[in-house]
Amino acid sequence: MGAGYRAAQTGDGNSSIAGFAPNRRRMLPAAGILGLGLVVPLGLLTAWTVAALLGQLPEQILPPPWVVFDTLLDGIQDGSLLSSTVTSLARVAKGFAVGALAGLVFGTAVGLSKNLRDFVDPLFLALSQVPTLGWMPIIILIVGIDEGLKIIVIGWSAFIPVVLNTCQGVRDVPEAYVELGRVLSFSRWSKLTMIVLPSAVPSIFTGLREGLANGWQTLVAVELIASFEGLGYLMAYGRQLFQLELVLSAMIVVGLIGLVIHGLLTLAENHLQRWRPETPR
């Protein structure tokens, strides 16, 4: 143990268990970033609580935070909040899966082929300028207001950013990488899976995150308009009954789930980019 302990000593006479100091250095910046990220939410929560205690906010306009917290607990206990959350998650999962997969395939094809890009760019860019909810009247005429409407609208909202970012990522692959594939006589499939897609990962995941954010926003909007279940419907129901604590509870759940999914996508992106060298400090 003595030899291992001495080997872990630093040059200035301080000692640490081998491997502990680097891990601690990595943890401290992460803790600092997390702490900074909590400053604004905690500040707003404190201001909200103080204003409610002083009677500066009418409950009809903004219920006190403890009322919203009690509503959250009641929704969890009676199962209504969980049921609505599961319904909304299922809709987003289906719509996002369809839209993201189609966007990855189409964006990759457009990025690889200049002829295809010249052919579809004008029409696609024009269609992408129309707000997602602007397509709802046409889609309702075609598929009605059942589940198909939600899936199609959510899928379209995810499709557009995934296509744009995937196409850009594929086009930005360094020419040196492509030339290396030619030198090594890679097949088209090998160049796509070993060179193009790995190099385009950052841009692809940017599109996925934007697509997921669009999907969540569209979900709430479409459930507000044409649904009898889900978090969006819960918000509409609370608004109709002037129960703003119910609206805020659903909003909190939507925000937390979006934050968690964003974090999972970031972890997946970092995992897929392990081959990239770390930036020198």
Short mmCIF file of C-alpha atoms in Angstrom, two decimals:
data_model
loop_
_atom_site.label_atom_id
_atom_site.label_comp_id
_atom_site.label_asym_id
_atom_site.label_seq_id
_atom_site.Cartn_x
_atom_site.Cartn_y
_atom_site.Cartn_z
CA MET A 1 0.00 0.00 0.00
CA GLY A 2 2.89 2.35 0.76
CA ALA A 3 4.15 2.27 -2.81
CA GLY A 4 0.67 2.87 -4.22
CA TYR A 5 0.07 5.71 -1.76
CA ARG A 6 3.36 7.40 -2.64
CA ALA A 7 2.60 6.99 -6.34
CA ALA A 8 -0.61 8.94 -5.83
CA GLN A 9 1.13 11.86 -4.12
CA THR A 10 1.18 15.14 -6.00
CA GLY A 11 4.25 17.20 -6.66
CA ASP A 12 3.49 19.77 -3.97
CA GLY A 13 3.38 17.20 -1.18
CA ASN A 14 -0.40 16.77 -1.11
CA SER A 15 -1.68 13.24 -1.53
CA SER A 16 -4.88 11.71 -2.82
CA ILE A 17 -6.20 8.27 -3.59
CA ALA A 18 -5.26 7.38 -7.15
CA GLY A 19 -8.00 8.37 -9.58
CA PHE A 20 -10.01 10.29 -6.97
CA ALA A 21 -8.67 13.79 -7.69
CA PRO A 22 -9.46 13.73 -11.46
CA ASN A 23 -12.96 12.44 -10.75
CA ARG A 24 -13.44 15.14 -8.13
CA ARG A 25 -12.29 17.80 -10.58
CA ARG A 26 -14.84 16.55 -13.13
CA MET A 27 -17.62 16.50 -10.56
CA LEU A 28 -17.02 20.03 -9.26
CA PRO A 29 -17.72 21.83 -12.59
CA ALA A 30 -20.85 19.69 -13.10
CA ALA A 31 -22.07 20.59 -9.60
CA GLY A 32 -21.34 24.25 -10.29
CA ILE A 33 -23.30 24.21 -13.55
CA LEU A 34 -26.23 22.50 -11.83
CA GLY A 35 -26.13 25.06 -9.03
CA LEU A 36 -26.16 27.96 -11.49
CA GLY A 37 -29.05 26.39 -13.36
CA LEU A 38 -31.11 26.28 -10.15
CA VAL A 39 -30.56 29.94 -9.27
CA VAL A 40 -33.29 31.37 -11.50
CA PRO A 41 -35.96 28.68 -10.77
CA LEU A 42 -35.38 28.94 -7.01
CA GLY A 43 -35.44 32.73 -7.21
CA LEU A 44 -38.76 32.69 -9.08
CA LEU A 45 -40.19 30.14 -6.63
CA THR A 46 -39.12 32.31 -3.70
CA ALA A 47 -40.65 35.44 -5.24
CA TRP A 48 -43.85 33.51 -6.00
CA THR A 49 -44.06 32.22 -2.41
CA VAL A 50 -43.39 35.62 -0.84
CA ALA A 51 -45.94 37.33 -3.08
CA ALA A 52 -48.55 34.68 -2.19
CA LEU A 53 -47.86 35.01 1.54
CA LEU A 54 -48.18 38.80 1.34
CA GLY A 55 -51.44 38.53 -0.59
CA GLN A 56 -50.05 40.28 -3.67
CA LEU A 57 -51.30 37.58 -6.09
CA PRO A 58 -55.02 36.74 -6.28
CA GLU A 59 -55.48 32.96 -6.24
CA GLN A 60 -57.73 33.21 -9.29
CA ILE A 61 -54.77 34.55 -11.29
CA LEU A 62 -51.86 32.60 -9.80
CA PRO A 63 -52.50 30.04 -7.03
CA PRO A 64 -49.90 29.76 -4.24
CA PRO A 65 -47.14 27.19 -4.81
CA TRP A 66 -48.36 24.98 -1.95
CA VAL A 67 -51.79 24.72 -3.60
CA VAL A 68 -50.14 23.62 -6.86
CA PHE A 69 -48.02 21.11 -4.92
CA ASP A 70 -51.13 19.68 -3.21
CA THR A 71 -52.83 19.38 -6.60
CA LEU A 72 -49.83 17.47 -7.93
CA LEU A 73 -49.99 15.06 -5.00
CA ASP A 74 -53.74 14.59 -5.39
CA GLY A 75 -53.32 13.88 -9.11
CA ILE A 76 -50.65 11.28 -8.37
CA GLN A 77 -52.69 9.64 -5.62
CA ASP A 78 -55.95 9.38 -7.56
CA GLY A 79 -54.14 8.30 -10.74
CA SER A 80 -55.51 11.04 -12.98
CA LEU A 81 -52.15 12.74 -13.48
CA LEU A 82 -50.37 9.45 -14.11
CA SER A 83 -53.00 8.34 -16.62
CA SER A 84 -52.80 11.64 -18.51
CA THR A 85 -49.00 11.52 -18.50
CA VAL A 86 -48.89 7.97 -19.88
CA THR A 87 -51.36 8.90 -22.63
CA SER A 88 -49.34 11.96 -23.67
CA LEU A 89 -46.04 10.08 -23.52
CA ALA A 90 -47.42 7.35 -25.75
CA ARG A 91 -48.59 9.90 -28.30
CA VAL A 92 -45.27 11.75 -28.33
CA ALA A 93 -43.32 8.49 -28.55
CA LYS A 94 -45.29 7.29 -31.57
CA GLY A 95 -45.33 10.61 -33.38
CA PHE A 96 -41.69 11.41 -32.64
CA ALA A 97 -40.52 7.92 -33.65
CA VAL A 98 -42.28 8.14 -37.01
CA GLY A 99 -41.23 11.73 -37.70
CA ALA A 100 -37.63 11.34 -36.53
CA LEU A 101 -37.05 8.10 -38.44
CA ALA A 102 -38.50 9.53 -41.64
CA GLY A 103 -36.52 12.72 -41.10
CA LEU A 104 -33.24 10.83 -40.63
CA VAL A 105 -33.73 8.84 -43.81
CA PHE A 106 -34.92 11.77 -45.92
CA GLY A 107 -32.36 14.21 -44.50
CA THR A 108 -29.49 11.78 -45.13
CA ALA A 109 -30.64 11.17 -48.70
CA VAL A 110 -30.97 14.89 -49.42
CA GLY A 111 -27.60 15.61 -47.84
CA LEU A 112 -25.84 12.95 -49.90
CA SER A 113 -27.44 13.77 -53.27
CA LYS A 114 -27.08 17.23 -54.74
CA ASN A 115 -29.54 16.38 -57.52
CA LEU A 116 -32.20 15.32 -55.01
CA ARG A 117 -31.48 18.41 -52.91
CA ASP A 118 -31.96 20.72 -55.88
CA PHE A 119 -35.18 18.89 -56.75
CA VAL A 120 -36.91 18.99 -53.33
CA ASP A 121 -35.38 22.04 -51.61
CA PRO A 122 -37.78 24.74 -52.88
CA LEU A 123 -40.94 22.77 -52.11
CA PHE A 124 -39.72 21.45 -48.75
CA LEU A 125 -38.55 24.87 -47.56
CA ALA A 126 -41.89 26.38 -48.57
CA LEU A 127 -43.87 23.69 -46.75
CA SER A 128 -41.68 23.98 -43.64
CA GLN A 129 -42.60 27.67 -43.30
CA VAL A 130 -46.24 26.77 -42.60
CA PRO A 131 -46.83 26.41 -38.83
CA THR A 132 -47.51 22.83 -37.79
CA LEU A 133 -50.96 23.65 -36.45
CA GLY A 134 -51.78 25.28 -39.78
CA TRP A 135 -51.93 21.80 -41.30
CA MET A 136 -54.55 20.61 -38.81
CA PRO A 137 -57.69 21.59 -40.79
CA ILE A 138 -56.47 19.62 -43.82
CA ILE A 139 -55.38 16.63 -41.72
CA ILE A 140 -58.71 16.62 -39.86
CA LEU A 141 -60.56 16.43 -43.18
CA ILE A 142 -58.43 13.43 -44.18
CA VAL A 143 -58.10 11.38 -40.96
CA GLY A 144 -60.63 12.94 -38.56
CA ILE A 145 -59.84 13.90 -34.95
CA ASP A 146 -58.87 10.49 -33.61
CA GLU A 147 -55.40 9.33 -32.58
CA GLY A 148 -54.16 9.47 -36.16
CA LEU A 149 -54.43 13.26 -36.10
CA LYS A 150 -52.21 13.56 -33.02
CA ILE A 151 -49.58 11.15 -34.37
CA ILE A 152 -49.39 12.84 -37.78
CA VAL A 153 -49.18 16.38 -36.41
CA ILE A 154 -46.54 15.45 -33.80
CA GLY A 155 -44.59 13.47 -36.41
CA TRP A 156 -44.59 16.39 -38.85
CA SER A 157 -43.43 18.81 -36.18
CA ALA A 158 -40.46 16.52 -35.45
CA PHE A 159 -39.79 15.70 -39.11
CA ILE A 160 -38.86 19.21 -40.23
CA PRO A 161 -35.97 20.01 -37.80
CA VAL A 162 -34.60 16.47 -38.09
CA VAL A 163 -34.47 16.75 -41.89
CA LEU A 164 -32.85 20.19 -41.87
CA ASN A 165 -30.18 19.35 -39.29
CA THR A 166 -29.42 15.88 -40.65
CA CYS A 167 -29.01 17.26 -44.16
CA GLN A 168 -26.69 19.99 -42.89
CA GLY A 169 -24.66 17.52 -40.82
CA VAL A 170 -24.18 15.19 -43.78
CA ARG A 171 -23.16 18.07 -46.03
CA ASP A 172 -20.63 19.30 -43.46
CA VAL A 173 -18.70 16.02 -43.27
CA PRO A 174 -15.02 16.94 -43.85
CA GLU A 175 -13.86 16.13 -47.35
CA ALA A 176 -10.73 14.54 -45.88
CA TYR A 177 -12.89 11.87 -44.22
CA VAL A 178 -14.67 11.11 -47.49
CA GLU A 179 -11.36 10.92 -49.33
CA LEU A 180 -10.06 8.49 -46.73
CA GLY A 181 -13.03 6.25 -47.43
CA ARG A 182 -12.19 6.27 -51.12
CA VAL A 183 -8.57 5.41 -50.43
CA LEU A 184 -9.63 2.48 -48.25
CA SER A 185 -12.11 1.36 -50.93
CA PHE A 186 -15.09 1.57 -48.60
CA SER A 187 -18.45 0.55 -50.03
CA ARG A 188 -21.25 3.12 -50.03
CA TRP A 189 -22.80 1.47 -46.98
CA SER A 190 -19.47 1.47 -45.13
CA LYS A 191 -18.86 5.14 -45.93
CA LEU A 192 -22.36 5.98 -44.72
CA THR A 193 -22.18 4.04 -41.43
CA MET A 194 -18.49 4.54 -40.61
CA ILE A 195 -17.79 8.05 -41.90
CA VAL A 196 -20.84 10.14 -42.77
CA LEU A 197 -23.27 9.37 -39.94
CA PRO A 198 -20.67 9.39 -37.10
CA SER A 199 -19.39 12.76 -38.32
CA ALA A 200 -22.93 14.14 -38.52
CA VAL A 201 -23.91 13.00 -34.99
CA PRO A 202 -23.80 16.50 -33.37
CA SER A 203 -26.04 18.02 -36.03
CA ILE A 204 -28.37 15.00 -36.04
CA PHE A 205 -28.87 15.20 -32.28
CA THR A 206 -29.49 18.93 -32.54
CA GLY A 207 -32.33 18.10 -34.91
CA LEU A 208 -33.62 15.35 -32.62
CA ARG A 209 -33.69 17.69 -29.62
CA GLU A 210 -35.47 20.40 -31.64
CA GLY A 211 -37.88 17.82 -33.02
CA LEU A 212 -38.66 16.49 -29.56
CA ALA A 213 -39.24 20.00 -28.22
CA ASN A 214 -41.55 20.73 -31.16
CA GLY A 215 -43.32 17.43 -30.54
CA TRP A 216 -44.05 18.29 -26.91
CA GLN A 217 -45.30 21.76 -27.79
CA THR A 218 -47.48 20.39 -30.58
CA LEU A 219 -48.80 17.65 -28.30
CA VAL A 220 -50.12 20.16 -25.78
CA ALA A 221 -51.65 22.28 -28.52
CA VAL A 222 -53.36 19.39 -30.31
CA GLU A 223 -54.65 17.95 -27.02
CA LEU A 224 -56.05 21.34 -26.12
CA ILE A 225 -57.97 21.42 -29.41
CA ALA A 226 -58.96 17.83 -30.17
CA SER A 227 -58.63 15.43 -27.26
CA PHE A 228 -60.45 14.14 -24.20
CA GLU A 229 -57.38 12.78 -22.40
CA GLY A 230 -53.74 13.65 -21.89
CA LEU A 231 -51.85 16.49 -20.25
CA GLY A 232 -53.04 19.04 -22.80
CA TYR A 233 -56.65 18.09 -22.15
CA LEU A 234 -55.98 18.32 -18.41
CA MET A 235 -54.79 21.89 -18.92
CA ALA A 236 -57.86 22.75 -21.00
CA TYR A 237 -60.13 21.15 -18.40
CA GLY A 238 -58.51 23.13 -15.58
CA ARG A 239 -58.83 26.36 -17.57
CA GLN A 240 -62.53 25.77 -18.20
CA LEU A 241 -63.13 25.21 -14.47
CA PHE A 242 -60.87 28.15 -13.52
CA GLN A 243 -58.66 25.67 -11.62
CA LEU A 244 -55.33 27.21 -12.55
CA GLU A 245 -53.52 24.99 -10.06
CA LEU A 246 -54.47 22.05 -12.30
CA VAL A 247 -53.13 23.89 -15.35
CA LEU A 248 -49.86 24.66 -13.59
CA SER A 249 -49.53 21.06 -12.37
CA ALA A 250 -49.81 19.76 -15.93
CA MET A 251 -47.34 22.40 -17.14
CA ILE A 252 -44.82 21.31 -14.49
CA VAL A 253 -45.12 17.67 -15.54
CA VAL A 254 -44.67 18.56 -19.22
CA GLY A 255 -41.59 20.65 -18.45
CA LEU A 256 -39.99 18.00 -16.22
CA ILE A 257 -40.54 15.21 -18.73
CA GLY A 258 -39.11 17.35 -21.52
CA LEU A 259 -36.08 18.12 -19.38
CA VAL A 260 -35.49 14.43 -18.61
CA ILE A 261 -35.79 13.38 -22.25
CA HIS A 262 -33.44 16.20 -23.28
CA GLY A 263 -30.89 14.90 -20.75
CA LEU A 264 -31.23 11.34 -22.06
CA LEU A 265 -30.63 12.52 -25.63
CA THR A 266 -27.55 14.43 -24.47
CA LEU A 267 -26.19 11.29 -22.78
CA ALA A 268 -26.83 9.27 -25.93
CA GLU A 269 -25.06 11.90 -28.04
CA ASN A 270 -22.03 11.91 -25.74
CA HIS A 271 -21.92 8.11 -25.85
CA LEU A 272 -21.96 8.09 -29.65
CA GLN A 273 -19.17 10.69 -29.79
CA ARG A 274 -16.68 8.77 -27.65
CA TRP A 275 -14.41 8.51 -30.66
CA ARG A 276 -13.93 12.28 -30.76
CA PRO A 277 -10.76 13.51 -29.01
CA GLU A 278 -11.28 15.63 -25.91
CA THR A 279 -10.65 19.34 -26.24
CA PRO A 280 -7.34 20.26 -24.54
CA ARG A 281 -7.81 22.22 -21.33
#
